């Protein structure tokens, strides 16, 4: 049975170079930072495994041991009988790391944002959200039924105007990515904190791309900027720097108690496999102690960014491990990505609706797994293609 409207809309998507397709990438355990695709090893410049932990033997070992002890699945939600011992261990360690009362693990970052936002606000409330916030934040707001006040990216005057306009709403929540996932720039946290105070709002920060990366022990950007105590709800993932899967929320005892009672994805969904949680316990130890991973990541980011910038590419004004090469047309981004693949580099084209219309891009993301030699080679290839494809002027 062919569903005609679907077929037609898919053809239109394909025609606009917007159809997404799954491709298989096979990890190469002995070469972190590379993936196999089409029978070739490609330098992986699209992974969020910032610290290169996804193949770490100590994490694999911790997961194997827990698998043998705990079995493959938790069998029930955490509030029923699925709350196994590794959960308590991980949440205690997360709270200590984040220097806050308590932490709560969620199935993944998407679910954490949806669960937390819909637990905090509802009808009659308002959420102020940066235009470039992650889709999971947007979906959380929609599900919450609160008013969605979107402010222009990092535009504090616009945010202030919206805060003023909605000043009489019951609860007010400001939510932002700490590092924006497709642009790699930072939120203006100091300004957000001043506004949150002035208008008596809560502030939630999503550290998906900054947890593990910033701060002396990888605590996150709010830590690095010394504003951690001014943030009410701290969210991060176990899927990026941690190299595994899952997410955490940290905050006051009251907040965590509230979420345990009100966050529906936590209540109505099976707990993550305990082996995975045991892996995260081990990953957190590595994140806190192996500072060289952050140093390597920063060196890689700095080198890659400055090289592309000097070559004349438009890479925005971030300073993180996310380096967007904005190309505009979807077709151009796909063409660039496939040319990179021919050169042995996996760097995926990011198109709308993930990014605004007309800003299709290659989103490079760096990792502690990459050496400067590998990146220098990649930069040479990227520059050559930039000239060939008319992105750089010769
Ligand atoms: C990746 C990401 C998420 C989702 O995290 P997952 O654990 O992959 O579901 C949430 N917020 C931001 C900003 C992200 O980049």
Coordinates of C-alpha atoms in Angstrom, one line a residue, residues 139-361:
X139 CA 9.5 20.1 21.9
X140 CA 9.5 20.3 25.7
X141 CA 7.9 23.7 25.5
X142 CA 5.3 22.6 23.1
X143 CA 4.4 19.6 25.2
X144 CA 4.3 21.8 28.4
X145 CA 1.5 24.0 26.8
X146 CA 3.2 27.1 28.3
X147 CA 3.6 30.2 26.1
X148 CA 6.6 29.9 23.9
X149 CA 8.5 33.3 23.8
X150 CA 11.4 32.8 21.4
X151 CA 14.0 35.5 21.4
X152 CA 16.5 36.2 18.6
X153 CA 19.8 34.4 19.1
X154 CA 21.7 35.8 22.0
X155 CA 19.7 39.1 21.7
X156 CA 19.3 40.2 25.3
X157 CA 17.3 43.3 24.4
X158 CA 14.8 41.1 22.6
X159 CA 14.7 38.8 25.6
X160 CA 14.2 41.8 28.0
X161 CA 11.3 43.0 25.9
X162 CA 9.6 39.6 26.0
X163 CA 10.2 39.3 29.8
X164 CA 8.5 42.6 30.2
X165 CA 5.6 41.7 27.9
X166 CA 5.0 38.5 29.8
X167 CA 5.8 39.8 33.3
X168 CA 2.4 38.8 34.7
X169 CA 2.6 35.2 33.8
X170 CA 2.5 32.7 36.7
X171 CA 5.9 30.9 36.3
X172 CA 8.7 32.1 34.0
X173 CA 11.5 29.9 32.7
X174 CA 14.5 31.0 30.7
X175 CA 16.2 28.2 28.9
X176 CA 19.3 28.1 26.8
X177 CA 22.0 25.9 25.3
X178 CA 25.3 26.7 27.0
X179 CA 27.1 26.1 23.7
X180 CA 24.8 26.2 20.7
X181 CA 24.8 22.8 19.0
X182 CA 24.9 23.9 15.4
X183 CA 26.9 27.1 15.7
X184 CA 29.3 26.4 18.5
X185 CA 29.0 29.8 20.1
X186 CA 28.2 30.4 23.8
X187 CA 25.1 31.7 25.5
X188 CA 25.5 35.1 27.3
X189 CA 25.1 33.5 30.7
X190 CA 26.0 36.6 32.8
X191 CA 23.3 38.6 31.0
X192 CA 20.8 35.8 31.3
X193 CA 21.4 35.6 35.1
X194 CA 21.0 39.4 35.5
X195 CA 17.7 39.2 33.6
X196 CA 16.5 36.1 35.4
X197 CA 17.0 38.0 38.7
X198 CA 15.4 41.2 37.5
X199 CA 12.2 39.4 36.3
X200 CA 12.1 36.7 38.9
X201 CA 12.4 33.8 36.4
X202 CA 14.0 30.4 36.6
X203 CA 17.1 29.7 34.5
X204 CA 17.8 26.3 32.9
X205 CA 21.0 25.6 31.1
X206 CA 21.6 22.7 28.7
X207 CA 25.3 21.7 28.8
X208 CA 25.1 19.0 26.2
X209 CA 28.1 20.4 24.3
X210 CA 29.9 21.9 27.3
X211 CA 29.6 19.3 30.0
X212 CA 32.9 17.4 30.2
X213 CA 34.6 20.1 28.0
X214 CA 34.7 23.3 30.1
X215 CA 35.6 23.8 33.7
X216 CA 38.6 22.5 35.6
X217 CA 37.1 19.0 35.9
X218 CA 34.8 19.2 33.0
X219 CA 31.9 20.5 35.1
X220 CA 30.6 22.7 32.3
X221 CA 30.5 26.2 31.0
X222 CA 28.5 27.6 34.0
X223 CA 31.3 26.3 36.2
X224 CA 34.0 27.7 34.0
X225 CA 32.4 31.1 34.1
X226 CA 31.8 30.9 37.9
X227 CA 28.1 31.3 37.6
X228 CA 27.0 27.8 38.5
X229 CA 25.2 28.8 41.6
X230 CA 23.0 31.2 39.7
X231 CA 21.6 28.5 37.5
X232 CA 18.5 26.8 38.8
X233 CA 18.4 23.8 36.5
X234 CA 21.5 22.2 35.1
X235 CA 21.1 19.7 32.4
X236 CA 23.8 17.7 30.5
X237 CA 24.0 14.5 28.5
X238 CA 25.9 11.3 28.9
X239 CA 25.9 10.8 25.2
X240 CA 28.5 13.3 24.1
X241 CA 31.6 13.9 26.2
X242 CA 30.7 10.8 28.3
X243 CA 30.8 8.8 25.1
X244 CA 27.8 6.6 26.1
X245 CA 24.1 7.4 26.4
X246 CA 21.7 9.1 28.8
X247 CA 21.4 12.5 30.5
X248 CA 21.5 14.1 33.9
X249 CA 19.8 17.0 35.6
X250 CA 21.4 18.6 38.7
X251 CA 20.0 21.1 41.1
X252 CA 18.5 21.5 44.6
X253 CA 17.0 18.7 46.6
X254 CA 13.6 20.2 46.0
X255 CA 14.0 20.4 42.2
X256 CA 15.1 16.7 42.0
X257 CA 12.2 15.6 44.2
X258 CA 9.8 17.6 42.1
X259 CA 11.2 16.0 38.9
X260 CA 11.0 12.5 40.3
X261 CA 7.3 13.2 41.0
X262 CA 6.4 15.2 37.9
X263 CA 8.7 14.3 35.0
X264 CA 6.6 11.9 32.9
X265 CA 9.4 10.4 30.9
X266 CA 11.0 9.3 34.1
X267 CA 7.8 7.9 35.6
X268 CA 6.3 6.2 32.6
X269 CA 9.4 4.7 30.9
X270 CA 11.7 1.9 31.7
X271 CA 15.0 2.7 33.4
X272 CA 18.1 2.6 31.2
X273 CA 20.1 -0.6 31.3
X274 CA 22.2 -0.7 34.5
X275 CA 25.3 -1.6 32.6
X276 CA 25.1 1.7 30.8
X277 CA 24.8 3.6 34.1
X278 CA 27.9 1.7 35.4
X279 CA 29.7 2.8 32.3
X280 CA 28.8 6.4 33.0
X281 CA 30.2 6.1 36.5
X282 CA 33.5 5.1 35.0
X283 CA 33.3 7.8 32.3
X284 CA 32.8 10.4 35.0
X285 CA 35.9 9.3 36.8
X286 CA 37.9 9.7 33.6
X287 CA 36.3 13.1 32.8
X288 CA 37.3 14.4 36.2
X289 CA 40.9 13.1 36.2
X290 CA 42.2 12.9 32.6
X291 CA 42.7 16.6 32.0
X292 CA 44.9 15.9 29.0
X293 CA 41.7 15.0 27.0
X294 CA 40.4 18.6 27.5
X295 CA 43.8 20.0 26.6
X296 CA 44.0 18.0 23.5
X297 CA 40.4 19.0 22.5
X298 CA 41.1 22.7 23.0
X299 CA 44.4 22.5 21.0
X300 CA 42.5 20.7 18.2
X301 CA 39.6 23.2 18.2
X302 CA 41.9 26.2 18.3
X303 CA 44.1 24.9 15.5
X304 CA 41.2 23.8 13.3
X305 CA 39.2 27.0 13.8
X306 CA 42.1 29.4 13.2
X307 CA 43.3 27.5 10.1
X308 CA 39.8 27.6 8.5
X309 CA 39.4 31.2 9.5
X310 CA 42.7 32.2 8.0
X311 CA 41.9 30.4 4.8
X312 CA 38.9 32.7 4.5
X313 CA 36.0 30.3 5.4
X314 CA 32.9 31.7 7.2
X315 CA 32.9 29.7 10.4
X316 CA 30.9 32.0 12.6
X317 CA 32.2 33.4 15.9
X318 CA 32.2 30.5 18.3
X319 CA 35.2 29.1 20.2
X320 CA 34.1 25.6 21.0
X321 CA 34.8 22.2 19.5
X322 CA 31.9 22.8 17.1
X323 CA 33.0 24.5 13.9
X324 CA 30.2 25.4 11.5
X325 CA 31.2 25.9 7.8
X326 CA 28.1 27.7 6.6
X327 CA 27.5 27.2 2.9
X328 CA 23.9 28.4 2.4
X329 CA 22.3 26.1 -0.1
X330 CA 21.4 22.5 0.8
X331 CA 22.8 21.2 -2.4
X332 CA 26.1 23.0 -1.8
X333 CA 26.4 21.4 1.7
X334 CA 25.7 18.0 0.4
X335 CA 28.1 18.4 -2.4
X336 CA 30.8 19.6 0.0
X337 CA 30.1 16.7 2.3
X338 CA 30.4 14.1 -0.4
X339 CA 33.6 15.7 -1.7
X340 CA 35.0 15.5 1.8
X341 CA 34.0 11.9 2.0
X342 CA 36.0 11.2 -1.2
X343 CA 39.0 12.7 0.5
X344 CA 38.6 10.4 3.5
X345 CA 36.7 12.7 5.9
X346 CA 33.3 12.1 7.4
X347 CA 31.7 15.5 7.8
X348 CA 27.9 15.5 7.5
X349 CA 25.8 18.2 5.9
X350 CA 23.4 19.8 8.3
X351 CA 20.3 21.2 6.6
X352 CA 17.0 22.8 7.6
X353 CA 15.0 22.4 9.7
X354 CA 17.9 21.6 12.0
X355 CA 19.4 25.0 11.0
X356 CA 17.5 28.0 9.6
X357 CA 16.6 28.1 6.0
X358 CA 19.5 29.2 3.7
X359 CA 22.2 28.3 6.3
X360 CA 23.0 24.7 5.4
X361 CA 26.4 23.8 6.6

